PDB file of C-alpha atoms in Angstrom:
ATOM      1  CA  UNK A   1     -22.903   9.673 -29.837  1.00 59.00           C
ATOM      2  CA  UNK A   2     -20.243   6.983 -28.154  1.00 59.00           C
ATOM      3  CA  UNK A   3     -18.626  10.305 -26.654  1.00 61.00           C
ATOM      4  CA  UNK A   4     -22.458  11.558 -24.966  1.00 61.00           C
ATOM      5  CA  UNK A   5     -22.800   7.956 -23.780  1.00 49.00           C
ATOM      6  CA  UNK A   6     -19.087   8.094 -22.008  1.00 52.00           C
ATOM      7  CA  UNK A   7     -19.698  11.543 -20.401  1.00 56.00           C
ATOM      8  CA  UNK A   8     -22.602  10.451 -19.252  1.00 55.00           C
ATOM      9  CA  UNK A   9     -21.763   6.950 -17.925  1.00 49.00           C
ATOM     10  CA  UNK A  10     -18.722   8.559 -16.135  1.00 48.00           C
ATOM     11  CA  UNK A  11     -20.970  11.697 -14.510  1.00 48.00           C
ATOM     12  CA  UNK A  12     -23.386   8.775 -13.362  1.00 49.00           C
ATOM     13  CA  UNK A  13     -20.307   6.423 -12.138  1.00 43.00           C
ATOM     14  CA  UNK A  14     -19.387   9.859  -9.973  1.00 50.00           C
ATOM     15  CA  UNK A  15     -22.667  10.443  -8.331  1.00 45.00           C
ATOM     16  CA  UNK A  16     -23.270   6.941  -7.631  1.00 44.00           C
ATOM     17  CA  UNK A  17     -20.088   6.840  -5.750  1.00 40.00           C
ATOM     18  CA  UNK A  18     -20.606   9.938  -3.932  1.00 40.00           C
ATOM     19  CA  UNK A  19     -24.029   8.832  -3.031  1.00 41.00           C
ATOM     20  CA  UNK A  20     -22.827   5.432  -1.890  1.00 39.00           C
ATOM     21  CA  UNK A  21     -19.507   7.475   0.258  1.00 39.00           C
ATOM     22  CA  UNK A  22     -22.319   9.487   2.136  1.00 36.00           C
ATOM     23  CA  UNK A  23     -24.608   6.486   3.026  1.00 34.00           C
ATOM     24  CA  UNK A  24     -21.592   4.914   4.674  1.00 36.00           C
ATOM     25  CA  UNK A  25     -21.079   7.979   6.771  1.00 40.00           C
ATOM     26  CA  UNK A  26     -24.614   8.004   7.879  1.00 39.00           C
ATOM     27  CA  UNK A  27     -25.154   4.526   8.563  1.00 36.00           C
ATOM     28  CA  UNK A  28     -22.693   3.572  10.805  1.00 42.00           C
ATOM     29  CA  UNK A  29     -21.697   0.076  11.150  1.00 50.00           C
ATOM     30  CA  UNK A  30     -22.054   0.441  15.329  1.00 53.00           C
ATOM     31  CA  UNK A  31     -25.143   1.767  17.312  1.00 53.00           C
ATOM     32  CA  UNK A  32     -24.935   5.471  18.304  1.00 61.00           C
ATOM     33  CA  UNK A  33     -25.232   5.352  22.000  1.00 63.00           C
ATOM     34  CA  UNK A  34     -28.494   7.372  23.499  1.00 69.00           C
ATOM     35  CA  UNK A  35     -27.453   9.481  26.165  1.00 73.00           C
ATOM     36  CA  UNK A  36     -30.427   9.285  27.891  1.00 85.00           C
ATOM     37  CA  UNK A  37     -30.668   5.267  28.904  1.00 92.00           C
ATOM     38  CA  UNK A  38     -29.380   3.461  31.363  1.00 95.00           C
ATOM     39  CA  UNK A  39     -28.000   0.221  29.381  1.00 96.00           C
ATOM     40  CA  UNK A  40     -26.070  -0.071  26.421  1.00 95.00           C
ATOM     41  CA  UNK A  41     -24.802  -2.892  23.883  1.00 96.00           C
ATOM     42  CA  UNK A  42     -21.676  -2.358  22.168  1.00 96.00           C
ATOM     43  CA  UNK A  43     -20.779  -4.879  19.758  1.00 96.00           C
ATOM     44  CA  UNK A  44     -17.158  -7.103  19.806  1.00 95.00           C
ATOM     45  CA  UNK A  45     -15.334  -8.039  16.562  1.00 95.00           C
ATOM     46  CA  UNK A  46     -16.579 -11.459  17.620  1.00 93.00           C
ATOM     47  CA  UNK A  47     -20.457 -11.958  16.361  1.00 92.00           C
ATOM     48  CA  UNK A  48     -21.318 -13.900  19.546  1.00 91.00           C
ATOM     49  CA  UNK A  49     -20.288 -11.369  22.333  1.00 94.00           C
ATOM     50  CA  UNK A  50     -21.750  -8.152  23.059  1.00 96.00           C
ATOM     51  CA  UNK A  51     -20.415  -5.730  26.135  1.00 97.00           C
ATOM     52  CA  UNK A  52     -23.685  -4.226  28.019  1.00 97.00           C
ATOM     53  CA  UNK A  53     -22.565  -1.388  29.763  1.00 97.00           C
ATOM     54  CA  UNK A  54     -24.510   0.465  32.826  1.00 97.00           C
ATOM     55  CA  UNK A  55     -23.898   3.604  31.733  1.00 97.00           C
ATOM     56  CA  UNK A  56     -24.993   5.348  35.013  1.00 96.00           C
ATOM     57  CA  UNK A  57     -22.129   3.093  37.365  1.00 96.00           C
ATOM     58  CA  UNK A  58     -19.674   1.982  34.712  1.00 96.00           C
ATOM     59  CA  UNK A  59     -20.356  -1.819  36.013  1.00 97.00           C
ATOM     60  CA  UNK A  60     -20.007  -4.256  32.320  1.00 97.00           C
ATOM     61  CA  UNK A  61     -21.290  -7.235  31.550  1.00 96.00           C
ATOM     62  CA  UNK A  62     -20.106  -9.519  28.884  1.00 95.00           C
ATOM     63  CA  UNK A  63     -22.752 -10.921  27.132  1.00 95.00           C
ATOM     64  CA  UNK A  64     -23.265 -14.232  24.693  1.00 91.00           C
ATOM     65  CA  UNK A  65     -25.660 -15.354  22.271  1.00 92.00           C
ATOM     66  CA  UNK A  66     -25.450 -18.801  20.917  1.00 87.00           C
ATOM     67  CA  UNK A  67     -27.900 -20.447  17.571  1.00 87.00           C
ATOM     68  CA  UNK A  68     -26.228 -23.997  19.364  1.00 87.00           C
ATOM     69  CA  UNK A  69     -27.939 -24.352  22.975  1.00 82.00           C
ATOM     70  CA  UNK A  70     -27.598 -23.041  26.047  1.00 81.00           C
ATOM     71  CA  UNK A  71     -24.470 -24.109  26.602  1.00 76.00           C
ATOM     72  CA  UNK A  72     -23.113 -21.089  25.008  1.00 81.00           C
ATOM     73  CA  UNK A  73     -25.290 -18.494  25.651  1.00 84.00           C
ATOM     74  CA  UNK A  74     -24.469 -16.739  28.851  1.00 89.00           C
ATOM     75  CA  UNK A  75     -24.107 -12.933  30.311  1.00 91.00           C
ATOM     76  CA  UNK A  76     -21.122 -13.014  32.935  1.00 91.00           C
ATOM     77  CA  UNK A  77     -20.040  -9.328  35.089  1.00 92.00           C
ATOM     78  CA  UNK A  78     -16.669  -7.700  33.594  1.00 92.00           C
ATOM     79  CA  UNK A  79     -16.508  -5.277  36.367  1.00 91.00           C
ATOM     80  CA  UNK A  80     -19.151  -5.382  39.244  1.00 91.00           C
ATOM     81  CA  UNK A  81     -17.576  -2.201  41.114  1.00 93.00           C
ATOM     82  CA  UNK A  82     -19.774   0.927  40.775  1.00 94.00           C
ATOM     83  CA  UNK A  83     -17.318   3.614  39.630  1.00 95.00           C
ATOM     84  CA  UNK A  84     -20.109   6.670  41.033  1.00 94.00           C
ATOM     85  CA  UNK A  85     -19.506   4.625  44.518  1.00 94.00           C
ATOM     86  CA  UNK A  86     -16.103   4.347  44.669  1.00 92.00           C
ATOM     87  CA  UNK A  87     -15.022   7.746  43.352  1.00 93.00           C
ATOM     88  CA  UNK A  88     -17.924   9.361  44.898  1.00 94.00           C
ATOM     89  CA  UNK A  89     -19.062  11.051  41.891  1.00 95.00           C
ATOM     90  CA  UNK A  90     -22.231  12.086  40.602  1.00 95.00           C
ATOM     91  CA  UNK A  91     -24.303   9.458  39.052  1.00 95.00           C
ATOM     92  CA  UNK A  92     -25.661  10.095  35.567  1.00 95.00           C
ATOM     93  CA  UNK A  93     -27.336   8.658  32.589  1.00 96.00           C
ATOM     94  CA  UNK A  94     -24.930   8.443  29.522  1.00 95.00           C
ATOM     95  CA  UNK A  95     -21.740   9.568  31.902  1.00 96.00           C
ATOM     96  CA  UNK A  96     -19.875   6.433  30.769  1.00 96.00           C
ATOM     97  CA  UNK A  97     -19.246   4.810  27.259  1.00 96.00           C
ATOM     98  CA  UNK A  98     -17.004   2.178  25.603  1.00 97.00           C
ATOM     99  CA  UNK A  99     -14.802   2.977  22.640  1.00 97.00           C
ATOM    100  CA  UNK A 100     -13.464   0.012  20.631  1.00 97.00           C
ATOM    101  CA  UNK A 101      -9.940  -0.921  20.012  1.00 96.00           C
ATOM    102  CA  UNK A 102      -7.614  -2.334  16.920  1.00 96.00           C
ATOM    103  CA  UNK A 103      -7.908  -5.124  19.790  1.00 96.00           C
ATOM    104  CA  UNK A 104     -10.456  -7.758  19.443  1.00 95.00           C
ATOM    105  CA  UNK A 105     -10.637  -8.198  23.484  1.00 97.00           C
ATOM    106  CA  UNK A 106      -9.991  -4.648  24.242  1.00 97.00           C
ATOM    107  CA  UNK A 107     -12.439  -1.573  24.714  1.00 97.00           C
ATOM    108  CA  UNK A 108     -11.610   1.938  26.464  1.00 97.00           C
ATOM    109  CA  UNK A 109     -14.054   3.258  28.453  1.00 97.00           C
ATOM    110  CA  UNK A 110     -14.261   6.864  28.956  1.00 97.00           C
ATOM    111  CA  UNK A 111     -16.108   8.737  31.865  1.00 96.00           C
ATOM    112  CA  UNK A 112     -17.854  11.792  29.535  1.00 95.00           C
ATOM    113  CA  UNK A 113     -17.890  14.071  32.776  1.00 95.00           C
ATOM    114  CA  UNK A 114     -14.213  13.896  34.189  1.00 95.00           C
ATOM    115  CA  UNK A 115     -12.695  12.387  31.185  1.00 95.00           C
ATOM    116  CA  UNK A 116     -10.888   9.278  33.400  1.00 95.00           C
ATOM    117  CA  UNK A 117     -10.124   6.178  30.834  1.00 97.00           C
ATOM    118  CA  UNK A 118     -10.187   2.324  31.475  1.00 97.00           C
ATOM    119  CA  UNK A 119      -8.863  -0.539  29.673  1.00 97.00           C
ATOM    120  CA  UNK A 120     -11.301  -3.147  29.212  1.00 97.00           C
ATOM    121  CA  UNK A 121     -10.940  -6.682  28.791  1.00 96.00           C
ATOM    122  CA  UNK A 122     -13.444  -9.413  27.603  1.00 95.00           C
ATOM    123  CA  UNK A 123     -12.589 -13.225  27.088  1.00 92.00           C
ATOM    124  CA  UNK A 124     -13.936 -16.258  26.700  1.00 88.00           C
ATOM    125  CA  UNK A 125     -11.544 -17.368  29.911  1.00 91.00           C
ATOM    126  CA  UNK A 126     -12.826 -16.044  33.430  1.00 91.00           C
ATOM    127  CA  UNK A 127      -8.863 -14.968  34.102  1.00 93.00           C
ATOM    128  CA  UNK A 128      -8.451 -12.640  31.242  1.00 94.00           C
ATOM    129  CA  UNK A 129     -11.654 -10.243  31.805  1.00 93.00           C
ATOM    130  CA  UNK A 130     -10.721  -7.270  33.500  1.00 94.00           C
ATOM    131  CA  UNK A 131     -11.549  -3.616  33.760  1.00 94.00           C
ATOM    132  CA  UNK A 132      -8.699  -1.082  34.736  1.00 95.00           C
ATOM    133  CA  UNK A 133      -8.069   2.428  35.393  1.00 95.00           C
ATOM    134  CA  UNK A 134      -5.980   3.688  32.049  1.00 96.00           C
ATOM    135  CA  UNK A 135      -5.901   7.452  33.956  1.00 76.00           C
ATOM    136  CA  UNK A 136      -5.011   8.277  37.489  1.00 71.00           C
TER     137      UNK A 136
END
């Protein structure tokens, strides 16, 4: 009997962790992006700030909630320049996205058409927010 019970505790132990191996893989812990809008959110590794991302221009925006007042809620531009403008490229829904980093501050984007990379930088300070071409 105690050797039924043991078989069949360790066959349930196995299919309860392969059940609970693919939920992780189909919830994700970020948003998929929709390629069909114009605006995204992409989350930071701090629970406050958020990256919205025209995904049609490339321009960013870092954006902060706050539970304390409005102090420390805000949404300030990362990178006002319209990539489609300045390259003179075609402008299209879902042609840009951000990939996080093992950085906290740190995102690449990645144009989906022409493959060109960025370094992006949030902060808290207004000197160390940038966006930068990573390709040539």
């Amino acid at each position: 009997m105690k050797k039924i019970f043991y078989t069949s505790f360790v066959l349930f132990l196995g299919f309860f962790l392969l059940f609970a191996v693919s939920c992780t893989e189909v919830l994700p812990s970020t948003p998929t992006q929709n390629s069909d809008v114009r605006y995204c959110l992409f989350p930071t590794k701090n629970m406050w700030t958020f990256l919205k991302l025209d995904t049609m221009t490339g321009q960013i925006w870092q954006v902060q909630f706050s539970t304390t007042g409005d102090d420390y809620r805000f949404e300030t531009i990362l990178s006002s320049v319209n990539i489609t403008d300045v390259l003179k490229i075609e402008k299209k829904l879902g042609r840009f996205t951000l990939y996080p980093t093992e950085n906290m501050y740190n995102f690449v984007m990645l144009d989906q058409i022409n493959g060109y990379t960025y370094q992006v930088q949030w902060n808290g300070d207004k000197e160390n927010r940038f966006v930068v071409p990573i390709s040539d």
